[in-house]
PDB file of C-alpha atoms in Angstrom:
ATOM      1  CA  MET A   1      11.617   4.963  -1.568  1.00 92.00           C
ATOM      2  CA  ILE A   2      10.018   8.212  -2.117  1.00 97.00           C
ATOM      3  CA  PRO A   3       7.316   9.621   0.140  1.00 97.00           C
ATOM      4  CA  LEU A   4       4.108   7.508   0.196  1.00 98.00           C
ATOM      5  CA  SER A   5       0.637   8.961   0.978  1.00 98.00           C
ATOM      6  CA  ILE A   6      -3.023   7.832   0.949  1.00 98.00           C
ATOM      7  CA  LEU A   7      -6.164   9.205  -0.762  1.00 98.00           C
ATOM      8  CA  ASP A   8      -9.299   7.895   0.858  1.00 97.00           C
ATOM      9  CA  LEU A   9     -12.771   8.525  -0.528  1.00 90.00           C
ATOM     10  CA  ALA A  10     -14.501   7.315   2.535  1.00 94.00           C
ATOM     11  CA  PRO A  11     -16.151   4.913   0.415  1.00 95.00           C
ATOM     12  CA  ILE A  12     -19.653   3.641   1.474  1.00 97.00           C
ATOM     13  CA  THR A  13     -20.277  -0.058   0.830  1.00 97.00           C
ATOM     14  CA  GLU A  14     -23.304  -1.802  -0.205  1.00 97.00           C
ATOM     15  CA  GLY A  15     -25.409  -2.542   3.143  1.00 96.00           C
ATOM     16  CA  GLY A  16     -22.852  -0.100   5.165  1.00 96.00           C
ATOM     17  CA  SER A  17     -23.455   3.484   6.101  1.00 97.00           C
ATOM     18  CA  VAL A  18     -21.889   6.599   6.230  1.00 97.00           C
ATOM     19  CA  ALA A  19     -21.162   6.509   9.846  1.00 97.00           C
ATOM     20  CA  GLU A  20     -19.254   3.116   9.287  1.00 98.00           C
ATOM     21  CA  SER A  21     -17.529   4.833   6.268  1.00 97.00           C
ATOM     22  CA  PHE A  22     -16.278   7.547   8.639  1.00 98.00           C
ATOM     23  CA  ALA A  23     -15.111   5.040  11.331  1.00 98.00           C
ATOM     24  CA  ASN A  24     -13.260   3.172   8.720  1.00 98.00           C
ATOM     25  CA  MET A  25     -11.646   6.381   7.318  1.00 98.00           C
ATOM     26  CA  VAL A  26     -10.442   7.286  10.965  1.00 98.00           C
ATOM     27  CA  ASP A  27      -8.934   3.850  11.662  1.00 98.00           C
ATOM     28  CA  LEU A  28      -6.974   4.159   8.438  1.00 98.00           C
ATOM     29  CA  ALA A  29      -5.844   7.356   9.082  1.00 98.00           C
ATOM     30  CA  ARG A  30      -4.597   6.154  12.384  1.00 98.00           C
ATOM     31  CA  HIS A  31      -2.715   3.342  11.084  1.00 98.00           C
ATOM     32  CA  ALA A  32      -1.171   5.264   8.309  1.00 98.00           C
ATOM     33  CA  ASP A  33       0.223   7.858  10.959  1.00 98.00           C
ATOM     34  CA  GLY A  34       1.871   4.868  12.697  1.00 97.00           C
ATOM     35  CA  TRP A  35       3.039   3.506   9.330  1.00 97.00           C
ATOM     36  CA  GLY A  36       4.976   6.475   8.263  1.00 97.00           C
ATOM     37  CA  PHE A  37       2.692   7.661   5.506  1.00 98.00           C
ATOM     38  CA  LYS A  38       3.354  11.321   4.663  1.00 98.00           C
ATOM     39  CA  ARG A  39      -0.293  12.404   3.917  1.00 98.00           C
ATOM     40  CA  PHE A  40      -3.738  11.442   4.094  1.00 98.00           C
ATOM     41  CA  TRP A  41      -6.072  13.282   1.560  1.00 98.00           C
ATOM     42  CA  MET A  42      -9.788  13.159   0.867  1.00 97.00           C
ATOM     43  CA  ALA A  43     -11.409  14.389  -2.329  1.00 94.00           C
ATOM     44  CA  GLU A  44     -14.635  16.682  -2.871  1.00 93.00           C
ATOM     45  CA  HIS A  45     -17.343  14.726  -4.563  1.00 90.00           C
ATOM     46  CA  HIS A  46     -21.333  15.494  -4.572  1.00 90.00           C
ATOM     47  CA  GLY A  47     -24.055  13.432  -5.602  1.00 87.00           C
ATOM     48  CA  MET A  48     -22.154   9.947  -5.630  1.00 90.00           C
ATOM     49  CA  PRO A  49     -23.799   7.374  -3.695  1.00 93.00           C
ATOM     50  CA  GLY A  50     -20.597   5.414  -2.985  1.00 94.00           C
ATOM     51  CA  ILE A  51     -18.382   8.632  -1.740  1.00 95.00           C
ATOM     52  CA  ALA A  52     -18.895  10.217   1.566  1.00 95.00           C
ATOM     53  CA  SER A  53     -16.315  12.913   1.514  1.00 95.00           C
ATOM     54  CA  ALA A  54     -18.535  15.659   0.149  1.00 93.00           C
ATOM     55  CA  ALA A  55     -18.091  17.995   2.965  1.00 95.00           C
ATOM     56  CA  THR A  56     -14.137  17.419   2.739  1.00 97.00           C
ATOM     57  CA  ALA A  57     -13.048  20.381   5.161  1.00 97.00           C
ATOM     58  CA  VAL A  58     -15.263  18.838   8.089  1.00 98.00           C
ATOM     59  CA  LEU A  59     -13.689  15.411   7.502  1.00 98.00           C
ATOM     60  CA  ILE A  60     -10.012  16.855   7.264  1.00 98.00           C
ATOM     61  CA  GLY A  61     -10.642  18.553  10.522  1.00 98.00           C
ATOM     62  CA  HIS A  62     -12.037  15.165  11.970  1.00 98.00           C
ATOM     63  CA  VAL A  63      -9.017  13.136  10.854  1.00 98.00           C
ATOM     64  CA  ALA A  64      -6.389  15.665  11.833  1.00 98.00           C
ATOM     65  CA  GLY A  65      -8.073  15.504  15.263  1.00 98.00           C
ATOM     66  CA  LYS A  66      -7.839  11.665  15.345  1.00 98.00           C
ATOM     67  CA  THR A  67      -3.938  11.567  14.396  1.00 98.00           C
ATOM     68  CA  THR A  68      -0.702  13.226  15.665  1.00 98.00           C
ATOM     69  CA  ARG A  69       1.625  13.385  12.971  1.00 97.00           C
ATOM     70  CA  ILE A  70       0.410  12.818   9.237  1.00 98.00           C
ATOM     71  CA  ARG A  71      -0.264  15.685   7.156  1.00 98.00           C
ATOM     72  CA  VAL A  72      -4.146  15.903   6.222  1.00 98.00           C
ATOM     73  CA  GLY A  73      -5.762  17.576   3.487  1.00 98.00           C
ATOM     74  CA  ALA A  74      -7.726  18.078   0.258  1.00 97.00           C
ATOM     75  CA  GLY A  75      -7.111  16.069  -2.900  1.00 95.00           C
ATOM     76  CA  GLY A  76      -8.893  18.254  -3.696  1.00 91.00           C
ATOM     77  CA  ILE A  77     -11.308  20.884  -3.105  1.00 95.00           C
ATOM     78  CA  MET A  78     -13.220  21.620  -6.384  1.00 91.00           C
ATOM     79  CA  LEU A  79     -12.715  25.487  -6.517  1.00 91.00           C
ATOM     80  CA  PRO A  80     -15.402  26.318  -8.916  1.00 87.00           C
ATOM     81  CA  ASN A  81     -17.910  25.096  -6.486  1.00 87.00           C
ATOM     82  CA  HIS A  82     -16.765  27.731  -3.776  1.00 90.00           C
ATOM     83  CA  SER A  83     -15.732  31.357  -3.292  1.00 91.00           C
ATOM     84  CA  PRO A  84     -11.971  31.477  -2.578  1.00 95.00           C
ATOM     85  CA  LEU A  85     -12.679  33.596   0.622  1.00 95.00           C
ATOM     86  CA  VAL A  86     -14.711  30.587   1.953  1.00 95.00           C
ATOM     87  CA  ILE A  87     -11.822  28.081   1.352  1.00 96.00           C
ATOM     88  CA  ALA A  88      -9.272  30.651   2.835  1.00 97.00           C
ATOM     89  CA  GLU A  89     -11.502  30.737   5.808  1.00 97.00           C
ATOM     90  CA  GLN A  90     -12.084  26.791   6.320  1.00 97.00           C
ATOM     91  CA  PHE A  91      -8.421  25.988   5.534  1.00 98.00           C
ATOM     92  CA  GLY A  92      -6.906  29.020   7.770  1.00 97.00           C
ATOM     93  CA  THR A  93      -9.156  27.601  10.486  1.00 97.00           C
ATOM     94  CA  LEU A  94      -7.729  24.177   9.973  1.00 98.00           C
ATOM     95  CA  GLU A  95      -4.311  25.371   9.818  1.00 98.00           C
ATOM     96  CA  ALA A  96      -4.769  27.147  13.046  1.00 97.00           C
ATOM     97  CA  LEU A  97      -6.236  24.130  14.683  1.00 97.00           C
ATOM     98  CA  TYR A  98      -3.690  21.542  13.467  1.00 98.00           C
ATOM     99  CA  PRO A  99      -0.547  23.948  12.571  1.00 97.00           C
ATOM    100  CA  GLY A 100       1.983  22.623  10.043  1.00 97.00           C
ATOM    101  CA  ARG A 101      -0.209  19.545   9.056  1.00 98.00           C
ATOM    102  CA  ILE A 102      -2.865  20.910   6.590  1.00 98.00           C
ATOM    103  CA  ASP A 103      -2.616  20.573   2.526  1.00 98.00           C
ATOM    104  CA  LEU A 104      -4.918  22.095   0.172  1.00 98.00           C
ATOM    105  CA  GLY A 105      -5.316  20.705  -3.166  1.00 98.00           C
ATOM    106  CA  LEU A 106      -7.310  22.619  -5.707  1.00 97.00           C
ATOM    107  CA  GLY A 107      -9.023  21.238  -8.777  1.00 94.00           C
ATOM    108  CA  ARG A 108     -11.133  22.965 -11.277  1.00 89.00           C
ATOM    109  CA  ALA A 109     -13.607  20.314 -12.232  1.00 78.00           C
ATOM    110  CA  PRO A 110     -17.034  20.456 -10.361  1.00 64.00           C
ATOM    111  CA  GLY A 111     -16.708  16.947  -8.944  1.00 54.00           C
ATOM    112  CA  SER A 112     -20.287  16.267  -9.853  1.00 61.00           C
ATOM    113  CA  ASP A 113     -22.914  16.511 -12.728  1.00 69.00           C
ATOM    114  CA  HIS A 114     -24.266  19.555 -14.049  1.00 71.00           C
ATOM    115  CA  ALA A 115     -27.493  19.455 -12.009  1.00 76.00           C
ATOM    116  CA  THR A 116     -25.401  18.980  -8.856  1.00 74.00           C
ATOM    117  CA  ALA A 117     -23.199  21.561  -9.887  1.00 72.00           C
ATOM    118  CA  ARG A 118     -26.248  24.066 -10.430  1.00 74.00           C
ATOM    119  CA  ALA A 119     -27.685  23.058  -6.822  1.00 78.00           C
ATOM    120  CA  LEU A 120     -24.192  23.610  -5.292  1.00 74.00           C
ATOM    121  CA  ARG A 121     -23.681  26.993  -6.793  1.00 68.00           C
ATOM    122  CA  ARG A 122     -27.332  28.256  -7.196  1.00 52.00           C
ATOM    123  CA  ASN A 123     -26.342  29.221 -10.724  1.00 57.00           C
ATOM    124  CA  LEU A 124     -23.438  28.546 -12.827  1.00 54.00           C
ATOM    125  CA  ALA A 125     -21.951  32.116 -12.790  1.00 61.00           C
ATOM    126  CA  SER A 126     -18.782  30.410 -11.356  1.00 58.00           C
ATOM    127  CA  ASP A 127     -16.781  29.329 -14.443  1.00 61.00           C
ATOM    128  CA  ALA A 128     -14.293  26.741 -14.493  1.00 57.00           C
ATOM    129  CA  ASN A 129     -12.362  28.748 -16.968  1.00 73.00           C
ATOM    130  CA  GLU A 130     -11.913  31.155 -14.153  1.00 87.00           C
ATOM    131  CA  PHE A 131      -9.779  28.871 -11.923  1.00 92.00           C
ATOM    132  CA  PRO A 132      -6.479  30.360 -12.364  1.00 95.00           C
ATOM    133  CA  GLN A 133      -7.746  33.741 -10.872  1.00 95.00           C
ATOM    134  CA  ASP A 134      -9.789  31.983  -8.275  1.00 94.00           C
ATOM    135  CA  VAL A 135      -6.409  30.086  -7.346  1.00 97.00           C
ATOM    136  CA  MET A 136      -4.585  33.444  -7.254  1.00 97.00           C
ATOM    137  CA  GLU A 137      -7.288  35.326  -5.522  1.00 96.00           C
ATOM    138  CA  LEU A 138      -7.262  32.456  -2.772  1.00 97.00           C
ATOM    139  CA  ILE A 139      -3.318  32.529  -2.406  1.00 97.00           C
ATOM    140  CA  ALA A 140      -3.751  36.379  -1.944  1.00 97.00           C
ATOM    141  CA  TYR A 141      -6.191  35.799   1.063  1.00 97.00           C
ATOM    142  CA  PHE A 142      -3.792  33.490   2.665  1.00 97.00           C
ATOM    143  CA  ASP A 143      -1.107  36.337   1.944  1.00 96.00           C
ATOM    144  CA  GLY A 144      -3.112  38.762   3.682  1.00 94.00           C
ATOM    145  CA  ASP A 145      -3.681  40.782   0.426  1.00 92.00           C
ATOM    146  CA  GLY A 146      -7.166  39.696  -0.758  1.00 90.00           C
ATOM    147  CA  PRO A 147      -9.941  42.398  -1.448  1.00 91.00           C
ATOM    148  CA  VAL A 148     -11.216  41.766   1.946  1.00 95.00           C
ATOM    149  CA  PRO A 149      -9.515  39.978   4.963  1.00 93.00           C
ATOM    150  CA  ALA A 150      -9.863  36.322   5.345  1.00 95.00           C
ATOM    151  CA  VAL A 151     -10.203  35.625   9.202  1.00 94.00           C
ATOM    152  CA  PRO A 152      -8.967  33.317   9.870  1.00 95.00           C
ATOM    153  CA  GLY A 153      -6.627  32.685   6.736  1.00 93.00           C
ATOM    154  CA  GLY A 154      -4.815  35.770   6.358  1.00 94.00           C
ATOM    155  CA  GLY A 155      -1.010  35.011   7.298  1.00 92.00           C
ATOM    156  CA  GLN A 156      -1.531  31.141   7.506  1.00 92.00           C
ATOM    157  CA  GLN A 157       1.048  29.003   5.592  1.00 89.00           C
ATOM    158  CA  VAL A 158      -1.409  26.458   3.941  1.00 96.00           C
ATOM    159  CA  PRO A 159       0.640  24.721   1.201  1.00 97.00           C
ATOM    160  CA  VAL A 160      -1.449  25.139  -2.142  1.00 98.00           C
ATOM    161  CA  TRP A 161      -1.245  22.199  -4.765  1.00 98.00           C
ATOM    162  CA  ILE A 162      -2.663  22.181  -8.222  1.00 98.00           C
ATOM    163  CA  LEU A 163      -4.541  18.861  -9.152  1.00 97.00           C
ATOM    164  CA  GLY A 164      -5.387  17.813 -12.708  1.00 95.00           C
ATOM    165  CA  SER A 165      -5.877  14.978 -15.212  1.00 93.00           C
ATOM    166  CA  SER A 166      -4.927  17.205 -18.116  1.00 93.00           C
ATOM    167  CA  LEU A 167      -2.427  19.599 -19.519  1.00 95.00           C
ATOM    168  CA  PHE A 168      -4.238  22.476 -18.183  1.00 95.00           C
ATOM    169  CA  GLY A 169      -3.546  21.833 -14.540  1.00 96.00           C
ATOM    170  CA  ALA A 170       0.282  21.023 -15.474  1.00 97.00           C
ATOM    171  CA  GLN A 171       0.564  24.542 -17.118  1.00 97.00           C
ATOM    172  CA  LEU A 172      -0.894  26.155 -14.312  1.00 97.00           C
ATOM    173  CA  ALA A 173       1.219  24.656 -11.596  1.00 98.00           C
ATOM    174  CA  ALA A 174       4.194  25.267 -13.601  1.00 98.00           C
ATOM    175  CA  MET A 175       3.354  28.980 -14.082  1.00 97.00           C
ATOM    176  CA  LEU A 176       2.703  29.609 -10.525  1.00 98.00           C
ATOM    177  CA  GLY A 177       5.523  27.194  -9.297  1.00 98.00           C
ATOM    178  CA  LEU A 178       3.288  25.022  -7.155  1.00 98.00           C
ATOM    179  CA  PRO A 179       3.573  21.494  -6.442  1.00 98.00           C
ATOM    180  CA  TYR A 180       1.182  19.191  -8.896  1.00 98.00           C
ATOM    181  CA  ALA A 181      -0.530  16.312  -8.373  1.00 98.00           C
ATOM    182  CA  PHE A 182      -1.918  14.175 -11.230  1.00 97.00           C
ATOM    183  CA  ALA A 183      -5.021  11.987 -10.925  1.00 96.00           C
ATOM    184  CA  SER A 184      -3.282   9.225 -12.890  1.00 96.00           C
ATOM    185  CA  HIS A 185      -5.386   6.553 -10.537  1.00 95.00           C
ATOM    186  CA  PHE A 186      -8.566   7.011 -12.566  1.00 93.00           C
ATOM    187  CA  ALA A 187      -7.539   9.286 -15.608  1.00 92.00           C
ATOM    188  CA  PRO A 188      -3.888   8.357 -17.096  1.00 94.00           C
ATOM    189  CA  ALA A 189      -4.161   9.244 -20.553  1.00 94.00           C
ATOM    190  CA  GLN A 190      -2.378  12.335 -20.484  1.00 96.00           C
ATOM    191  CA  MET A 191      -0.149  11.512 -17.569  1.00 97.00           C
ATOM    192  CA  LEU A 192       3.135  11.523 -19.254  1.00 97.00           C
ATOM    193  CA  ASP A 193       2.598  14.666 -21.451  1.00 97.00           C
ATOM    194  CA  ALA A 194       1.333  16.499 -18.476  1.00 98.00           C
ATOM    195  CA  ILE A 195       4.414  15.452 -16.403  1.00 98.00           C
ATOM    196  CA  ALA A 196       6.788  16.626 -19.321  1.00 98.00           C
ATOM    197  CA  VAL A 197       4.853  20.053 -19.609  1.00 98.00           C
ATOM    198  CA  TYR A 198       4.994  20.609 -15.738  1.00 98.00           C
ATOM    199  CA  ARG A 199       8.691  19.794 -15.574  1.00 98.00           C
ATOM    200  CA  ARG A 200       9.618  21.549 -18.852  1.00 98.00           C
ATOM    201  CA  SER A 201       7.509  24.882 -17.847  1.00 98.00           C
ATOM    202  CA  PHE A 202       7.959  24.949 -14.231  1.00 98.00           C
ATOM    203  CA  ARG A 203       9.049  28.411 -12.847  1.00 98.00           C
ATOM    204  CA  ALA A 204      10.898  28.581  -9.367  1.00 98.00           C
ATOM    205  CA  SER A 205       8.751  30.360  -7.000  1.00 98.00           C
ATOM    206  CA  ARG A 206       8.864  31.523  -3.270  1.00 97.00           C
ATOM    207  CA  PHE A 207       6.681  28.007  -2.812  1.00 97.00           C
ATOM    208  CA  LEU A 208       9.072  25.736  -4.709  1.00 98.00           C
ATOM    209  CA  ASP A 209      12.615  26.039  -6.047  1.00 98.00           C
ATOM    210  CA  ALA A 210      12.100  22.910  -8.361  1.00 98.00           C
ATOM    211  CA  PRO A 211       9.115  21.013  -9.619  1.00 98.00           C
ATOM    212  CA  TYR A 212       7.445  18.701  -7.283  1.00 98.00           C
ATOM    213  CA  LEU A 213       4.988  15.860  -8.647  1.00 98.00           C
ATOM    214  CA  MET A 214       2.847  13.447  -6.774  1.00 98.00           C
ATOM    215  CA  LEU A 215       0.914  10.762  -8.978  1.00 98.00           C
ATOM    216  CA  GLY A 216      -2.128   8.780  -7.817  1.00 98.00           C
ATOM    217  CA  TYR A 217      -1.847   5.188  -8.016  1.00 98.00           C
ATOM    218  CA  ASN A 218      -4.136   2.408  -7.277  1.00 97.00           C
ATOM    219  CA  VAL A 219      -3.060  -0.514  -5.120  1.00 98.00           C
ATOM    220  CA  PHE A 220      -4.681  -4.123  -4.403  1.00 98.00           C
ATOM    221  CA  ALA A 221      -2.300  -5.921  -2.250  1.00 98.00           C
ATOM    222  CA  ALA A 222      -2.993  -9.014  -0.389  1.00 98.00           C
ATOM    223  CA  ASP A 223      -1.181 -12.128   0.863  1.00 97.00           C
ATOM    224  CA  SER A 224      -1.747 -13.655  -2.668  1.00 98.00           C
ATOM    225  CA  GLU A 225      -2.143 -12.534  -6.194  1.00 98.00           C
ATOM    226  CA  ALA A 226      -5.556 -14.412  -6.468  1.00 97.00           C
ATOM    227  CA  GLU A 227      -7.058 -12.802  -3.374  1.00 98.00           C
ATOM    228  CA  ALA A 228      -5.844  -9.541  -4.418  1.00 98.00           C
ATOM    229  CA  ARG A 229      -7.204  -9.484  -8.054  1.00 97.00           C
ATOM    230  CA  PHE A 230     -10.302 -10.765  -6.282  1.00 98.00           C
ATOM    231  CA  LEU A 231     -10.571  -7.805  -4.079  1.00 98.00           C
ATOM    232  CA  ALA A 232      -9.850  -5.531  -6.885  1.00 97.00           C
ATOM    233  CA  THR A 233     -13.131  -6.416  -8.747  1.00 97.00           C
ATOM    234  CA  SER A 234     -15.192  -4.271  -6.273  1.00 97.00           C
ATOM    235  CA  TRP A 235     -13.503  -1.190  -7.658  1.00 96.00           C
ATOM    236  CA  GLN A 236     -13.833  -2.475 -11.349  1.00 96.00           C
ATOM    237  CA  GLN A 237     -17.475  -2.790 -10.691  1.00 96.00           C
ATOM    238  CA  ALA A 238     -17.756   0.718  -9.506  1.00 95.00           C
ATOM    239  CA  PHE A 239     -15.995   1.902 -12.566  1.00 92.00           C
ATOM    240  CA  VAL A 240     -18.043   0.238 -14.827  1.00 95.00           C
ATOM    241  CA  ARG A 241     -21.303   1.312 -13.169  1.00 94.00           C
ATOM    242  CA  LEU A 242     -19.978   4.694 -12.971  1.00 91.00           C
ATOM    243  CA  ARG A 243     -19.147   5.042 -16.801  1.00 90.00           C
ATOM    244  CA  THR A 244     -22.482   3.194 -17.855  1.00 90.00           C
ATOM    245  CA  GLY A 245     -24.423   5.939 -15.872  1.00 89.00           C
ATOM    246  CA  HIS A 246     -25.245   3.769 -12.805  1.00 91.00           C
ATOM    247  CA  PRO A 247     -23.160   4.834  -9.938  1.00 91.00           C
ATOM    248  CA  GLY A 248     -23.829   2.996  -6.805  1.00 95.00           C
ATOM    249  CA  GLN A 249     -22.269   2.251  -3.462  1.00 97.00           C
ATOM    250  CA  LEU A 250     -19.079  -0.007  -3.477  1.00 97.00           C
ATOM    251  CA  PRO A 251     -20.101  -3.521  -4.147  1.00 97.00           C
ATOM    252  CA  PRO A 252     -18.702  -6.678  -2.858  1.00 98.00           C
ATOM    253  CA  PRO A 253     -16.018  -8.516  -4.844  1.00 98.00           C
ATOM    254  CA  VAL A 254     -17.011 -11.033  -7.555  1.00 97.00           C
ATOM    255  CA  GLU A 255     -14.968 -13.826  -8.554  1.00 96.00           C
ATOM    256  CA  GLY A 256     -13.918 -13.649 -12.381  1.00 94.00           C
ATOM    257  CA  TYR A 257     -15.807 -10.291 -12.844  1.00 95.00           C
ATOM    258  CA  ALA A 258     -13.414  -8.538 -15.332  1.00 92.00           C
ATOM    259  CA  GLU A 259     -13.008 -11.618 -17.563  1.00 93.00           C
ATOM    260  CA  ALA A 260     -16.807 -12.029 -17.854  1.00 94.00           C
ATOM    261  CA  LEU A 261     -17.098  -8.359 -19.212  1.00 94.00           C
ATOM    262  CA  PRO A 262     -17.794  -7.312 -22.633  1.00 94.00           C
ATOM    263  CA  ALA A 263     -14.419  -6.856 -24.697  1.00 95.00           C
ATOM    264  CA  ALA A 264     -15.303  -2.997 -24.570  1.00 94.00           C
ATOM    265  CA  ALA A 265     -15.878  -2.655 -20.819  1.00 94.00           C
ATOM    266  CA  GLN A 266     -12.453  -4.795 -20.347  1.00 94.00           C
ATOM    267  CA  ALA A 267     -10.682  -2.432 -22.449  1.00 95.00           C
ATOM    268  CA  MET A 268     -12.103   0.792 -20.532  1.00 94.00           C
ATOM    269  CA  LEU A 269     -10.945  -0.718 -17.309  1.00 94.00           C
ATOM    270  CA  GLU A 270      -7.554  -1.532 -18.563  1.00 93.00           C
ATOM    271  CA  GLN A 271      -7.257   2.097 -19.856  1.00 94.00           C
ATOM    272  CA  VAL A 272      -8.664   4.125 -16.737  1.00 92.00           C
ATOM    273  CA  LEU A 273      -6.755   1.741 -14.215  1.00 93.00           C
ATOM    274  CA  SER A 274      -3.519   1.312 -16.060  1.00 95.00           C
ATOM    275  CA  CYS A 275      -1.697   2.887 -12.919  1.00 97.00           C
ATOM    276  CA  THR A 276      -2.425  -0.003 -10.833  1.00 97.00           C
ATOM    277  CA  ALA A 277      -0.569  -2.557  -8.424  1.00 98.00           C
ATOM    278  CA  ILE A 278      -2.213  -5.902  -8.089  1.00 98.00           C
ATOM    279  CA  GLY A 279      -0.745  -8.841  -6.326  1.00 98.00           C
ATOM    280  CA  ASP A 280       1.228  -9.871  -3.132  1.00 98.00           C
ATOM    281  CA  ALA A 281       3.991  -7.921  -1.313  1.00 97.00           C
ATOM    282  CA  GLY A 282       6.726  -8.652  -3.829  1.00 97.00           C
ATOM    283  CA  GLN A 283       4.674  -8.363  -6.963  1.00 98.00           C
ATOM    284  CA  VAL A 284       3.303  -4.944  -5.778  1.00 98.00           C
ATOM    285  CA  ALA A 285       6.525  -3.580  -4.674  1.00 97.00           C
ATOM    286  CA  GLY A 286       8.033  -4.394  -7.962  1.00 98.00           C
ATOM    287  CA  GLN A 287       5.042  -2.806  -9.962  1.00 98.00           C
ATOM    288  CA  ILE A 288       5.495   0.530  -7.578  1.00 98.00           C
ATOM    289  CA  HIS A 289       9.153   0.639  -8.363  1.00 97.00           C
ATOM    290  CA  ALA A 290       8.708   0.233 -11.923  1.00 98.00           C
ATOM    291  CA  PHE A 291       5.942   2.964 -11.996  1.00 98.00           C
ATOM    292  CA  ILE A 292       8.338   5.418 -10.055  1.00 98.00           C
ATOM    293  CA  GLY A 293      11.116   4.464 -12.797  1.00 97.00           C
ATOM    294  CA  GLN A 294       9.031   5.236 -15.440  1.00 97.00           C
ATOM    295  CA  THR A 295       7.603   8.638 -14.223  1.00 98.00           C
ATOM    296  CA  GLY A 296      10.306   9.823 -12.004  1.00 98.00           C
ATOM    297  CA  ALA A 297       7.514  10.842  -9.447  1.00 98.00           C
ATOM    298  CA  ASP A 298       8.616  12.583  -6.312  1.00 98.00           C
ATOM    299  CA  GLU A 299       5.672  11.306  -4.197  1.00 98.00           C
ATOM    300  CA  LEU A 300       2.881   8.660  -4.815  1.00 98.00           C
ATOM    301  CA  ILE A 301      -0.531   8.918  -3.406  1.00 98.00           C
ATOM    302  CA  ILE A 302      -1.978   5.607  -2.828  1.00 98.00           C
ATOM    303  CA  THR A 303      -5.617   4.670  -2.836  1.00 97.00           C
ATOM    304  CA  SER A 304      -7.031   0.980  -2.319  1.00 95.00           C
ATOM    305  CA  ASN A 305     -10.958   1.067  -2.620  1.00 94.00           C
ATOM    306  CA  MET A 306     -11.721  -2.467  -1.254  1.00 97.00           C
ATOM    307  CA  PHE A 307     -15.227  -3.594   0.124  1.00 97.00           C
ATOM    308  CA  ASP A 308     -13.871  -5.072   3.209  1.00 97.00           C
ATOM    309  CA  HIS A 309     -12.127  -2.758   5.655  1.00 97.00           C
ATOM    310  CA  GLY A 310      -9.903  -5.327   6.918  1.00 98.00           C
ATOM    311  CA  ALA A 311      -8.570  -6.289   3.694  1.00 98.00           C
ATOM    312  CA  ARG A 312      -8.111  -2.545   2.936  1.00 98.00           C
ATOM    313  CA  LEU A 313      -6.093  -2.085   5.984  1.00 98.00           C
ATOM    314  CA  ARG A 314      -3.872  -5.130   4.846  1.00 98.00           C
ATOM    315  CA  SER A 315      -3.182  -3.703   1.427  1.00 98.00           C
ATOM    316  CA  HIS A 316      -2.164  -0.426   3.071  1.00 98.00           C
ATOM    317  CA  GLY A 317      -0.021  -2.500   5.734  1.00 97.00           C
ATOM    318  CA  ILE A 318       1.981  -4.243   2.958  1.00 97.00           C
ATOM    319  CA  VAL A 319       2.563  -0.848   0.985  1.00 98.00           C
ATOM    320  CA  ALA A 320       4.034   0.365   4.499  1.00 97.00           C
ATOM    321  CA  GLY A 321       6.401  -2.172   4.341  1.00 95.00           C
ATOM    322  CA  LEU A 322       7.977  -0.360   1.568  1.00 94.00           C
ATOM    323  CA  ILE A 323       8.377   2.914   3.861  1.00 91.00           C
ATOM    324  CA  ASP A 324       9.783   0.741   6.241  1.00 69.00           C
ATOM    325  CA  ALA A 325      12.327  -0.989   3.942  1.00 61.00           C
ATOM    326  CA  ALA A 326      13.463   2.660   2.816  1.00 50.00           C
TER     327      ALA A 326
END
């Protein structure tokens, strides 16, 4: 089995609180630490009622301080929202506090709508098209070669990843010789093309001798297929609400939800959540192995957005059984 990691969005459930989301996040990270998962990543989202991981660097420090072995990082930081110097200082600080355990994944999307992006940056002078230059400036700060010193940050060995859901990120990661993480867990349409571009165009660098690909993958595992399909309906509801302009907190599961949807909504879910395993332990293992065989991924980052925290722990615990069996 290839390395397995976890992506946690600190979901806020209906009737729940942000404090509960953070407590659940730490509980999952501690279990993941003991189970043998390689990384525990959080993602920067803003203005999303059901996602509490907006202050990503703060949460990375919190989780790293509550765990001992697992790598903790951002999957990712949306770099157009920030100056590269600020990110170098934040992640240089984290690396100094938790040496050898911090990852920095970088994305070029704002992680929010237009109005929220404006509020974050005060203006829109920061252009997502400047992302390659921003990435190189950030790396220069870590190298101690930035236009001003990054303190902390300069001289810190923080692994930088490029994140993406299109060919753009694949091309940039290949050109810079950086590891690449594709958001196939919610935007799989260009996954196979992006994989091909990344591998074909990769240039060896001081960071990597060969391409290294991590893919996002949804898992809803339970003691029975029926239970797993029931638990998956919370994330299905959340996606339908998001795509129809009504984002909200993560709702409780609903029996027969997907089957009752209009055909267009069913087709949308089948497309955006096509990189998903649902079922009992044996079924999920088979689906994960098939996905790895199809893509040749070097690592999977698993997300299991479930309403019930105990069920989410159980799902990740089932996946951890694949690590034990490796």
